[in-house]
CSV table of C-alpha atoms in Angstrom, one decimal:
chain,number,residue,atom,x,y,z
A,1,UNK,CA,127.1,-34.6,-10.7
A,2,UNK,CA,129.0,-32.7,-13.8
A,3,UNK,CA,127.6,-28.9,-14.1
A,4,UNK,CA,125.8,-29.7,-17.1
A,5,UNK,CA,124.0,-32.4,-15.2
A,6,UNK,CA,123.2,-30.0,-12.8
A,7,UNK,CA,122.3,-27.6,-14.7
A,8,UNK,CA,119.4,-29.7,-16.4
A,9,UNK,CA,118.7,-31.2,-13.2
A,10,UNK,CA,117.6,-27.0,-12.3
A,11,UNK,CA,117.1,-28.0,-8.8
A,12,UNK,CA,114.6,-30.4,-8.7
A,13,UNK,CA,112.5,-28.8,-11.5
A,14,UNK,CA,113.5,-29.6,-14.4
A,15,UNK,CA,110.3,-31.4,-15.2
A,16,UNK,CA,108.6,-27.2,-14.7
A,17,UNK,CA,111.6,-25.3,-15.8
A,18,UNK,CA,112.6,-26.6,-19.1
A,19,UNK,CA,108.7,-27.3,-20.3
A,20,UNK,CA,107.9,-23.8,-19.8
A,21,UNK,CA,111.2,-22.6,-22.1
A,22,UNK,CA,110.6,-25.0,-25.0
A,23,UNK,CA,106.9,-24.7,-25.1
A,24,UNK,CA,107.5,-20.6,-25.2
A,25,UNK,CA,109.8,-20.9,-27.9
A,26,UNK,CA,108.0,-23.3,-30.1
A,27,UNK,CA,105.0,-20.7,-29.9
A,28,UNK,CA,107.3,-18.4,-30.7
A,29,UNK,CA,108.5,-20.1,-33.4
A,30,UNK,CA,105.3,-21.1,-35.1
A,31,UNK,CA,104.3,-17.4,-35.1
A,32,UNK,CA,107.0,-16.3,-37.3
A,33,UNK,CA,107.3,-19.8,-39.7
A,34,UNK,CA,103.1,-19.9,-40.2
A,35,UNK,CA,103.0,-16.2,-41.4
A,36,UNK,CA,106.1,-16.8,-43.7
A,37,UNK,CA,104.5,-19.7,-45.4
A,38,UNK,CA,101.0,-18.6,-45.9
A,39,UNK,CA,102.8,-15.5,-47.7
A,40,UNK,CA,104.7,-17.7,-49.9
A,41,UNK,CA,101.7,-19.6,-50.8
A,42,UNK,CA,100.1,-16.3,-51.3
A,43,UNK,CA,102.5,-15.3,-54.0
A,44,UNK,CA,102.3,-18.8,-55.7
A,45,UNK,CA,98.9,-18.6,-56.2
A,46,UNK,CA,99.1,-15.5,-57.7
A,47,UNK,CA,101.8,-16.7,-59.9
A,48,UNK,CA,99.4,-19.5,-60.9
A,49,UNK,CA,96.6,-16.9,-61.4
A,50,UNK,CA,98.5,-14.9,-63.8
A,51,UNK,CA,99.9,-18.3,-65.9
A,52,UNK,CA,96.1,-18.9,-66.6
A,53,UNK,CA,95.0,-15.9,-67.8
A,54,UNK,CA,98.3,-15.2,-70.1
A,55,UNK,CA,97.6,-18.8,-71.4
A,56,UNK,CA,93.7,-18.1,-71.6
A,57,UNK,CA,94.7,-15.0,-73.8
B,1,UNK,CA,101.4,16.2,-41.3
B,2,UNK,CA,98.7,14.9,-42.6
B,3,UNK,CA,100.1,14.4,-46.0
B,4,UNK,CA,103.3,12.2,-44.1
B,5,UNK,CA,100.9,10.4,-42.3
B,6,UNK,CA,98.4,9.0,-45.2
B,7,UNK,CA,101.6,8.4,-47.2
B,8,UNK,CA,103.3,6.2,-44.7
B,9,UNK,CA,100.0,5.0,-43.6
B,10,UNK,CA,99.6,3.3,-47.5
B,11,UNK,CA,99.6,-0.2,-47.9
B,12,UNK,CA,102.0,0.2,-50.5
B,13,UNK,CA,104.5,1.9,-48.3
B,14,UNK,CA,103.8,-0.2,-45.4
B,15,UNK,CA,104.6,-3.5,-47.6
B,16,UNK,CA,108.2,-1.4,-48.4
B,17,UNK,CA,108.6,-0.5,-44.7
B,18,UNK,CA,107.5,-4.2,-43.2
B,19,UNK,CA,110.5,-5.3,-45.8
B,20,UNK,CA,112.7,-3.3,-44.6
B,21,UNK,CA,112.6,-3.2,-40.5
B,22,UNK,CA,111.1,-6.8,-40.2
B,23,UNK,CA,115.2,-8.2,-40.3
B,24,UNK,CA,116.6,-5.4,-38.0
B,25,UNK,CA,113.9,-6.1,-35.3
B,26,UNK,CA,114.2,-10.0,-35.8
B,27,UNK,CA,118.0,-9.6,-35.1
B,28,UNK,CA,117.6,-7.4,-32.1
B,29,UNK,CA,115.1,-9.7,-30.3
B,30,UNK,CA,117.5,-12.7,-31.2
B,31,UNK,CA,120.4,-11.1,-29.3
B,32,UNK,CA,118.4,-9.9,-26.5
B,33,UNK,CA,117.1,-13.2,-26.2
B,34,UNK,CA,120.6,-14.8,-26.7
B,35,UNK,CA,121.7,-12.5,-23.8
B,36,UNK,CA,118.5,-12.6,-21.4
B,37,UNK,CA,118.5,-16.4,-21.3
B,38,UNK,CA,122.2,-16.4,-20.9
B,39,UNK,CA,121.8,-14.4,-17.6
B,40,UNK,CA,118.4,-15.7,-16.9
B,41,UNK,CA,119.6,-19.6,-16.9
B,42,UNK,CA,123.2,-19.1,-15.9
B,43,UNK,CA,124.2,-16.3,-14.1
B,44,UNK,CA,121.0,-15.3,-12.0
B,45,UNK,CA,121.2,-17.0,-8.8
B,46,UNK,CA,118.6,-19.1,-7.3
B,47,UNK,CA,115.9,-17.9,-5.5
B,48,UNK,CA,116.2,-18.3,-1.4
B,49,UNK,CA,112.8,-19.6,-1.4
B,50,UNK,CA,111.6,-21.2,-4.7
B,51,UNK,CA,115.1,-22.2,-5.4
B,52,UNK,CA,115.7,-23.0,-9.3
B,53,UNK,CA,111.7,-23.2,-10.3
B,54,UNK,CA,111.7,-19.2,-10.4
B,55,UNK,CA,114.2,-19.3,-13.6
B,56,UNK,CA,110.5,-20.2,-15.1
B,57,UNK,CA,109.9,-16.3,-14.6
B,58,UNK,CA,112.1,-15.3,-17.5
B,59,UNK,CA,109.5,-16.4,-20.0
B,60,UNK,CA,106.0,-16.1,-17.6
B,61,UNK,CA,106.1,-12.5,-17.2
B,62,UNK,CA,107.6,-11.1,-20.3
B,63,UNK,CA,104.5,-13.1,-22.0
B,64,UNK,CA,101.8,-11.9,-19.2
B,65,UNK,CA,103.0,-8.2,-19.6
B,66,UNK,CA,102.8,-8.6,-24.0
B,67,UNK,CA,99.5,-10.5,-23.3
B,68,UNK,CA,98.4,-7.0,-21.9
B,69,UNK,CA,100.9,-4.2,-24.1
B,70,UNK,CA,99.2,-6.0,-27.3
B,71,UNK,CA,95.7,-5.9,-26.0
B,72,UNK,CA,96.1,-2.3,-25.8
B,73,UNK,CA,98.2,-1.9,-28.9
B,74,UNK,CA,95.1,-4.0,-31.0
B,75,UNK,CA,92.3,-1.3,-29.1
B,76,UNK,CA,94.5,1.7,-30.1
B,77,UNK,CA,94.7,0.5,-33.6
B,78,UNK,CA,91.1,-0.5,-33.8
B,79,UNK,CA,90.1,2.9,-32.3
B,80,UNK,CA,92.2,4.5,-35.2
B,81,UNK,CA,90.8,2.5,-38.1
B,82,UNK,CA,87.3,3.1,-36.7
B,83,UNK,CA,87.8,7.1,-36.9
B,84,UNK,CA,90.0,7.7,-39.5
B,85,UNK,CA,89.3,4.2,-41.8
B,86,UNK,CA,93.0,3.8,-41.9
B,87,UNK,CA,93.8,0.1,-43.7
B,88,UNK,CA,97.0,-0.1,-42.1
B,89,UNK,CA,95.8,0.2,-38.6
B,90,UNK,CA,93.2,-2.4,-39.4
B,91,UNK,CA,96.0,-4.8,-40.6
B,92,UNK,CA,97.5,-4.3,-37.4
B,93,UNK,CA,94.8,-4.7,-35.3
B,94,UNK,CA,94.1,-8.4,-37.1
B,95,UNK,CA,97.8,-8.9,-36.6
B,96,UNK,CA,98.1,-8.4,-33.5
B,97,UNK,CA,95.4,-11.0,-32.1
B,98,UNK,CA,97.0,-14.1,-33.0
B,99,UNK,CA,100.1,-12.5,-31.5
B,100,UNK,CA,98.4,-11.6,-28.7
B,101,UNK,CA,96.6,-15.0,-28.1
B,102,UNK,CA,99.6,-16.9,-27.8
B,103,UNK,CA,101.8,-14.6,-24.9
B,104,UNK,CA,98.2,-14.8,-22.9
B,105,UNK,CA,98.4,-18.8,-23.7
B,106,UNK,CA,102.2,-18.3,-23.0
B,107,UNK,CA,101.2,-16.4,-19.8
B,108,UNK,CA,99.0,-18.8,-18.4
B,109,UNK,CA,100.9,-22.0,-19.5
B,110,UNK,CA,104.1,-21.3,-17.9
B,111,UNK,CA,102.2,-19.6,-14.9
B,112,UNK,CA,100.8,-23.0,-14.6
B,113,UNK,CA,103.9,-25.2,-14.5
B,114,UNK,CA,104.9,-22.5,-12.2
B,115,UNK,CA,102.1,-22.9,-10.2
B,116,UNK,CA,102.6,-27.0,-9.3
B,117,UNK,CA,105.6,-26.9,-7.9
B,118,UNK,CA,105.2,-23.6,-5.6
B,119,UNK,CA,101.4,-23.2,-5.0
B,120,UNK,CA,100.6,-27.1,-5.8
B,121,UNK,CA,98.3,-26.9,-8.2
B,122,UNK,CA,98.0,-26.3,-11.6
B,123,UNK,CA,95.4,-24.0,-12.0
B,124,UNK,CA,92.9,-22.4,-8.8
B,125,UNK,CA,90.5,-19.3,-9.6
B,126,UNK,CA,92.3,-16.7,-8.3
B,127,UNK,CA,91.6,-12.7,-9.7
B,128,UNK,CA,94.6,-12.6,-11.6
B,129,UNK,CA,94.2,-16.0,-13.2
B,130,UNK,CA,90.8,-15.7,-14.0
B,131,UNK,CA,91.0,-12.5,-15.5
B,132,UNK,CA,93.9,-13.7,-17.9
B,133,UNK,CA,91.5,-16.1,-18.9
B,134,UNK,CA,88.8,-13.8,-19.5
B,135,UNK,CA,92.0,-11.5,-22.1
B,136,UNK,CA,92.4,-15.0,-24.0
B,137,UNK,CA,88.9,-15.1,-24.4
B,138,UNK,CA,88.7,-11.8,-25.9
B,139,UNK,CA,91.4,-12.4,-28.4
B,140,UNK,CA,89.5,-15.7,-29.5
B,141,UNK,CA,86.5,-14.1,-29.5
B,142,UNK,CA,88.4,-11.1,-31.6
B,143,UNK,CA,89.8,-13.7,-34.1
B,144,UNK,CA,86.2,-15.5,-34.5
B,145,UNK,CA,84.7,-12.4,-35.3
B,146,UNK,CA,87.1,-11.5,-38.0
B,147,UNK,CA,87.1,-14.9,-39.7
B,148,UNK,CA,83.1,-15.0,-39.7
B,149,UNK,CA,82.6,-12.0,-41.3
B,150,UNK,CA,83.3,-11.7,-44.9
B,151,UNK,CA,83.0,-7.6,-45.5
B,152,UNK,CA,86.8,-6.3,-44.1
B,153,UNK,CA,85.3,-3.3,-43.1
B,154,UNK,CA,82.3,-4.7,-41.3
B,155,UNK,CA,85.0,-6.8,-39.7
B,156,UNK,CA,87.2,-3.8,-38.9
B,157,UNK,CA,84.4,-1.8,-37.3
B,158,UNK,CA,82.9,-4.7,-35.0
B,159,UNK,CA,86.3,-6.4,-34.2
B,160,UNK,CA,87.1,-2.5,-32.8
B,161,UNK,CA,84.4,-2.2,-30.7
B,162,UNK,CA,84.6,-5.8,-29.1
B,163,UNK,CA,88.6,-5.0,-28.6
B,164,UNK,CA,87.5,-1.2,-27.2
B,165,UNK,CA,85.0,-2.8,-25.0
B,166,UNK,CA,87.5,-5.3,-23.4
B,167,UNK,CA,89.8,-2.3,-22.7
B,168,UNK,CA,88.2,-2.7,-19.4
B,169,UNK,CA,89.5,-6.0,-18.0
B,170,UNK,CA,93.3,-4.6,-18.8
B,171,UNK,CA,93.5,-1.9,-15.6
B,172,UNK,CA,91.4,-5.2,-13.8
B,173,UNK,CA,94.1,-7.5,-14.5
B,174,UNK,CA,96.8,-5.4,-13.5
B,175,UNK,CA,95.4,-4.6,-10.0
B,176,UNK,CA,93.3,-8.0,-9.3
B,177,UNK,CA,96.6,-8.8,-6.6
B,178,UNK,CA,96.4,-5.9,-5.0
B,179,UNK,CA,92.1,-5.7,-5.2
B,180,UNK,CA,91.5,-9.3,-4.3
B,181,UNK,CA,94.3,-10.8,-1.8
B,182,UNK,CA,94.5,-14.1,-3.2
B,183,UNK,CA,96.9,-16.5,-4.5
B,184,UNK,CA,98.8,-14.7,-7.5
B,185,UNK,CA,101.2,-12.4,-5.4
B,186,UNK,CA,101.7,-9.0,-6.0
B,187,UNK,CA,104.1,-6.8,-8.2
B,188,UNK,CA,107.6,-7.4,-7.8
B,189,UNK,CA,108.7,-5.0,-10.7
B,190,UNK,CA,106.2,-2.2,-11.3
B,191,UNK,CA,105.6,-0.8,-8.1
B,192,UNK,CA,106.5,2.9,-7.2
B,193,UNK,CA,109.1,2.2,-4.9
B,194,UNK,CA,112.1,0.1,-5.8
B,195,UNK,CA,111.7,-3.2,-7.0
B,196,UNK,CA,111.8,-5.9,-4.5
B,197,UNK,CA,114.3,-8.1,-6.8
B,198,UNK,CA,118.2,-8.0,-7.0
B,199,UNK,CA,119.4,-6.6,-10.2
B,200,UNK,CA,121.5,-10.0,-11.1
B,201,UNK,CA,117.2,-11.1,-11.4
B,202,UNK,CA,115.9,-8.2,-12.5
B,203,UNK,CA,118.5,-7.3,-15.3
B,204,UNK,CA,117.9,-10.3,-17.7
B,205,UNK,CA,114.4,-9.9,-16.5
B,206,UNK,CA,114.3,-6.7,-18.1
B,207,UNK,CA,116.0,-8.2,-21.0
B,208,UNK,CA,113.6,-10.8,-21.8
B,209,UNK,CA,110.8,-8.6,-22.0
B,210,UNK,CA,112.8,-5.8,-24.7
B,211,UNK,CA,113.1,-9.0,-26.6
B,212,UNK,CA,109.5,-9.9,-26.4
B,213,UNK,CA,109.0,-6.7,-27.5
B,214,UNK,CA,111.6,-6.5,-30.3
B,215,UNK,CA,109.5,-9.9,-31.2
B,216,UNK,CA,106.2,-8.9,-31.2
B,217,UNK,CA,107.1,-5.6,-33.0
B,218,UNK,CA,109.1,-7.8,-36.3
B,219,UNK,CA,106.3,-10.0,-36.2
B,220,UNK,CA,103.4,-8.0,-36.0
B,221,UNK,CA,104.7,-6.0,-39.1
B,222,UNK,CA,105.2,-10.0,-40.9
B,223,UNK,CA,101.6,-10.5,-40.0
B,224,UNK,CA,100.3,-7.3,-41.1
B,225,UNK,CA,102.1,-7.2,-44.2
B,226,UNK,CA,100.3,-10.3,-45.0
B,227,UNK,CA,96.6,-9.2,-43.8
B,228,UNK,CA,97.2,-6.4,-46.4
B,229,UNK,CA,98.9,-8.0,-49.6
B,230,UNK,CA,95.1,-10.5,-49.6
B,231,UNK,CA,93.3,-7.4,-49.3
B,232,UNK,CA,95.0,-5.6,-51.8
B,233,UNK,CA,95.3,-8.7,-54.0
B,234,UNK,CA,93.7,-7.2,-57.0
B,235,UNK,CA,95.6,-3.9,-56.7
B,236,UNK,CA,98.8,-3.3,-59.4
B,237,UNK,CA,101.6,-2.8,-56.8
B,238,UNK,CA,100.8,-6.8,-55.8
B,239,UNK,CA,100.9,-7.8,-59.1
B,240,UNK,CA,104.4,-5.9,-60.0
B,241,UNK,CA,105.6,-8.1,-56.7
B,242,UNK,CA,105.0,-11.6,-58.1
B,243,UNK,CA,106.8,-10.2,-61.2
B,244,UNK,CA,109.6,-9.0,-59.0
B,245,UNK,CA,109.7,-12.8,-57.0
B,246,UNK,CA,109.8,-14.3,-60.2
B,247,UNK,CA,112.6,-13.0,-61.6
């Protein structure tokens, strides 16, 4: 077995082991994209706001 | 002191400051994480007993001890903006639950897949379980308050007092294995003697969590930057920023 083989392998556990990382890092993950999208959106819509009421003028 | 405090305690500032530190902590906790994986996965040998399935540490405990450090960091802050009405510690306390919520999730998620392989099962109702089941509840329960009340500062003041309140089941967690001998085993790490791990385990152990923390503090200060640019939404520094992102 090649060490990368064995290295997924982790013994045995890989179906434990490698679960636990990716599902830690995609909930890491999601807290920092979520965030940075909803402020973007944010900013839009204020963008928007202020097109309407320059037009309204 | 006063003065320093209420003018880096303005939302203003604290957008300017959030700006400035959120890259600096977000490239810290990336190279900690680079480096506490890379001695986690590959260098730490396996465990004489649980063999490669204790690698799953590296991410369980760093999350179990955040699930607990933000509990206490939201209270704190919640205590603050109950006494002094400080916004900014308000925004932190509302971004800190989300935050919060997950590493408990995180906690009890990776505990779990720990859990099948060495106890053989996935879940059983031991002290330390159930009582990091009872903190994910109180961040929920924190979150569902804030979104059902409209008024921010009737939100503010009762998502405080549920947080101060739940202060209690923090020192509970933290002792349940040494009050209640069940399954979960005791501490390997914080115990007053030395710790009962090898440092080639304990050093990207130790690395893991700084990153957690580096993690939590960049995006704590993201979140809260954002709780406070929608309450100050009608103010005229927010309105010279979408100028400034325009151009």
């Amino acid at each position: 077995m090649s060490s990368l083989q064995s290295f997924l392998h982790m013994g045995g556990y890989a179906i434990y082991v490698w679960p636990a990382y990716v599902l830690t890092f995609i909930v890491l993950i999601l807290n920092v994209i979520l965030p940075l999208k909803r402020e973007g959106q944010f900013f839009r819509a204020l963008v928007e706001r202020k097109k309407r009421l320059e037009k309204a003028q | 002191m006063f003065e320093y405090f209420y003018k880096y305690g303005s939302p203003r500032h604290f957008y300017d400051l959030s700006k400035m530190f959120v890259p600096w902590l977000g490239g810290i906790c990336l190279i900690l994480l680079i480096a506490g994986l890379t001695g986690g996965l590959f260098f730490a040998p396996p465990d004489y007993q649980q063999g490669e399935s204790f690698r799953i540490i590296y991410v369980h405990v760093p999350s179990a001890w955040m699930s607990l450090f933000i509990y206490v960091v939201m209270a704190s802050a919640g205590a603050i903006s109950l006494v002094w009405k400080v916004k900014v510690a308000d925004a932190l306390a509302r971004a800190s639950a989300p935050l919060g919520a997950s590493f408990t999730f995180l906690a009890l998620a990776t505990g779990s897949l720990w859990g099948k392989p060495m106890w053989g099962t996935w879940w059983v109702w031991d002290a330390r379980l159930t009582s990091e089941l009872i903190l994910l509840f109180l961040y929920l329960g924190y979150m569902a308050l804030q979104t059902a009340i409209d008024d921010r500062r009737t939100a503010a003041r009762a998502g405080a007092i549920l947080s101060l309140v739940g202060v209690v089941n923090i020192p509970i967690i933290h002792y349940s294995v040494e009050w209640w001998h069940t399954l979960h085993q005791g501490p390997t790490i914080t115990k007053l003697d030395a710790p009962s791990i090898h440092p080639s385990m304990l050093v990207p152990l130790l690395i893991m969590a700084f990153a957690f923390m580096f993690y939590y503090a960049a995006v704590v200060l993201l979140r809260a930057r954002y709780e406070i640019l929608e309450n100050e939404r009608n103010s005229a520094w927010v309105y010279e920023l979408t100028e400034q992102r325009k151009g």
